[in-house]
Tab-separated table of C-alpha atoms in Angstrom:
chain	number	residue	atom	x	y	z
A	962	MET	CA	-22.130	2.151	7.422
A	963	LEU	CA	-20.055	0.035	5.057
A	964	THR	CA	-21.091	0.270	1.414
A	965	ILE	CA	-19.541	-2.538	-0.586
A	966	THR	CA	-20.134	-3.950	-4.041
A	967	ARG	CA	-21.660	-7.386	-4.393
A	968	GLU	CA	-18.525	-8.475	-6.300
A	969	LEU	CA	-16.195	-7.524	-3.416
A	970	ARG	CA	-18.473	-9.125	-0.829
A	971	ASP	CA	-18.594	-12.311	-2.884
A	972	ARG	CA	-14.791	-12.325	-3.272
A	973	ILE	CA	-14.313	-12.026	0.512
A	974	VAL	CA	-16.748	-14.895	1.106
A	975	ALA	CA	-15.096	-17.021	-1.608
A	976	HIS	CA	-11.674	-16.435	-0.012
A	977	ALA	CA	-13.050	-17.408	3.423
A	978	ARG	CA	-14.532	-20.612	2.011
A	979	ALA	CA	-11.385	-21.472	0.031
A	980	ASP	CA	-9.106	-21.161	3.082
A	981	HIS	CA	-11.492	-23.013	5.436
A	982	PRO	CA	-10.724	-24.651	7.864
A	983	ASP	CA	-7.978	-22.028	8.334
A	984	GLU	CA	-8.920	-18.382	8.836
A	985	ALA	CA	-8.653	-16.229	5.718
A	986	CYS	CA	-7.567	-12.595	5.834
A	987	GLY	CA	-7.077	-9.658	3.539
A	988	VAL	CA	-7.571	-5.982	2.792
A	989	ILE	CA	-9.677	-3.938	0.419
A	990	ALA	CA	-7.927	-0.696	-0.402
A	991	GLY	CA	-9.565	2.450	-1.691
A	992	PRO	CA	-8.590	5.965	-2.749
A	993	ALA	CA	-7.373	7.898	0.311
A	994	GLY	CA	-10.103	9.942	1.944
A	995	THR	CA	-13.028	8.377	0.048
A	996	GLY	CA	-13.924	5.487	2.338
A	997	ARG	CA	-14.737	3.530	-0.841
A	998	PRO	CA	-13.473	-0.071	-0.965
A	999	GLU	CA	-12.199	-0.854	-4.459
A	1000	ARG	CA	-9.060	-3.012	-4.699
A	1001	PHE	CA	-9.339	-6.559	-3.336
A	1002	ILE	CA	-6.087	-7.836	-1.805
A	1003	PRO	CA	-6.302	-11.361	-0.387
A	1004	MET	CA	-3.455	-12.011	2.023
A	1005	LEU	CA	-1.830	-15.163	3.298
A	1006	ASN	CA	-2.656	-16.139	6.869
A	1007	ALA	CA	0.921	-16.532	8.078
A	1008	ALA	CA	-0.366	-18.383	11.168
A	1009	ARG	CA	-2.168	-20.981	8.991
A	1010	SER	CA	-4.549	-21.516	11.870
A	1011	PRO	CA	-8.274	-22.267	12.227
A	1012	THR	CA	-8.468	-20.013	15.303
A	1013	PHE	CA	-6.073	-17.144	14.597
A	1014	TYR	CA	-4.926	-14.988	11.711
A	1015	GLU	CA	-1.763	-13.034	11.218
A	1016	PHE	CA	-0.608	-11.016	8.236
A	1017	ASP	CA	2.928	-11.820	7.125
A	1018	SER	CA	4.970	-8.777	8.220
A	1019	GLY	CA	6.860	-8.612	4.905
A	1020	ASP	CA	3.643	-8.843	2.883
A	1021	LEU	CA	2.045	-6.175	5.068
A	1022	LEU	CA	4.984	-3.792	4.664
A	1023	LYS	CA	4.892	-4.306	0.891
A	1024	LEU	CA	1.129	-3.681	0.857
A	1025	TYR	CA	1.396	-0.422	2.846
A	1026	ARG	CA	4.169	0.835	0.545
A	1027	GLU	CA	2.046	-0.049	-2.481
A	1028	MET	CA	-1.033	1.709	-1.041
A	1029	ASP	CA	1.122	4.741	-0.225
A	1030	ASP	CA	2.430	4.866	-3.816
A	1031	LEU	CA	-1.139	4.624	-5.171
A	1032	ASP	CA	-2.562	7.154	-2.670
A	1033	GLU	CA	-4.761	4.454	-1.175
A	1034	GLU	CA	-5.697	3.470	2.352
A	1035	PRO	CA	-7.055	0.263	3.889
A	1036	VAL	CA	-10.839	0.708	3.792
A	1037	VAL	CA	-11.758	-2.861	4.764
A	1038	ILE	CA	-9.672	-5.287	6.787
A	1039	TYR	CA	-11.310	-8.690	6.706
A	1040	HIS	CA	-10.850	-12.138	8.134
A	1041	SER	CA	-12.912	-15.215	8.751
A	1042	HIS	CA	-13.926	-17.164	11.800
A	1043	THR	CA	-14.197	-20.857	11.037
A	1044	ALA	CA	-15.889	-22.167	14.177
A	1045	THR	CA	-17.488	-19.137	15.847
A	1046	GLU	CA	-19.828	-16.298	14.950
A	1047	ALA	CA	-18.687	-13.278	12.962
A	1048	TYR	CA	-17.830	-11.073	15.944
A	1049	PRO	CA	-14.392	-9.685	16.892
A	1050	SER	CA	-12.455	-11.705	19.458
A	1051	ARG	CA	-10.268	-10.115	22.132
A	1052	THR	CA	-7.262	-10.883	19.911
A	1053	ASP	CA	-8.958	-9.203	16.918
A	1054	VAL	CA	-9.561	-6.093	19.026
A	1055	SER	CA	-5.963	-6.019	20.241
A	1056	TYR	CA	-4.699	-6.074	16.631
A	1057	ALA	CA	-7.156	-3.448	15.338
A	1058	SER	CA	-4.839	-0.521	14.601
A	1059	GLU	CA	-6.716	1.301	11.812
A	1060	PRO	CA	-9.367	3.530	13.437
A	1061	PHE	CA	-10.963	4.470	10.087
A	1062	ALA	CA	-11.130	0.941	8.648
A	1063	HIS	CA	-14.167	-1.287	8.489
A	1064	TYR	CA	-13.346	-4.609	10.141
A	1065	VAL	CA	-15.311	-7.253	8.256
A	1066	LEU	CA	-15.776	-10.711	9.672
A	1067	VAL	CA	-17.153	-13.684	7.783
A	1068	SER	CA	-18.111	-16.815	9.659
A	1069	THR	CA	-17.835	-20.081	7.754
A	1070	ALA	CA	-18.934	-22.094	10.805
A	1071	GLU	CA	-21.829	-24.432	10.198
A	1072	GLY	CA	-25.226	-23.307	11.436
A	1073	THR	CA	-24.407	-19.580	11.629
A	1074	GLY	CA	-27.168	-18.441	9.331
A	1075	GLU	CA	-30.806	-19.347	8.812
A	1076	GLN	CA	-30.944	-18.422	5.113
A	1077	ASP	CA	-27.282	-17.758	4.372
A	1078	PRO	CA	-24.569	-20.373	4.779
A	1079	TYR	CA	-22.306	-17.658	6.207
A	1080	GLN	CA	-22.421	-14.500	8.320
A	1081	PHE	CA	-20.982	-11.253	6.908
A	1082	ARG	CA	-20.724	-8.428	9.459
A	1083	SER	CA	-18.817	-5.162	9.701
A	1084	PHE	CA	-17.455	-3.381	12.756
A	1085	ARG	CA	-15.546	-0.280	13.718
A	1086	ILE	CA	-12.917	-0.905	16.379
A	1087	VAL	CA	-11.490	2.237	17.976
A	1088	ASP	CA	-9.540	2.266	21.245
A	1089	GLY	CA	-10.751	-1.243	22.053
A	1090	VAL	CA	-14.433	-0.370	21.568
A	1091	ILE	CA	-16.385	-2.529	19.087
A	1092	THR	CA	-19.300	-0.940	17.219
A	1093	GLU	CA	-21.255	-3.001	14.719
A	1094	GLU	CA	-22.367	-1.130	11.618
A	1095	ASP	CA	-24.845	-1.768	8.829
A	1096	VAL	CA	-23.621	-3.213	5.539
A	1097	GLU	CA	-25.140	-2.022	2.264
A	1098	VAL	CA	-24.392	-4.254	-0.706
A	1099	VAL	CA	-24.619	-2.409	-4.024
A	1100	GLU	CA	-24.141	-3.553	-7.610
A	1101	ALA	CA	-21.538	-0.837	-8.317
A	1102	HIS	CA	-20.183	2.257	-6.606
A	1103	GLN	CA	-21.691	5.525	-7.783
A	1104	GLY	CA	-19.375	8.166	-9.190
């Protein structure tokens, strides 16, 4: 299960809406070994595409060095789908290289939610296998 603060969830959704109609992408880092998402890092979609996202390789290298220096790891890797449901595509699966990360997808496509104007879903992707997981939104992390 992904436990995420309301603030971080809202920041992911805001980023997805701001970059629409292009896909948005980013990372939420957390202290290594805790599985707790804490530091919101919106990234630039180097592809600038409504159907595909790609982290800039230089930005990604810088981010991993920074996380290493801070003893952090990528807890959440997120991106948006602008025209389809929030479910990993074959391309998303092929790029999923962090077996311990939560892969969050937000759909900003119209008509994806009855009550909500967006879908927010989390998945684990390990060895090409997609497993959806529950998302618990909390006001603040405990401890």
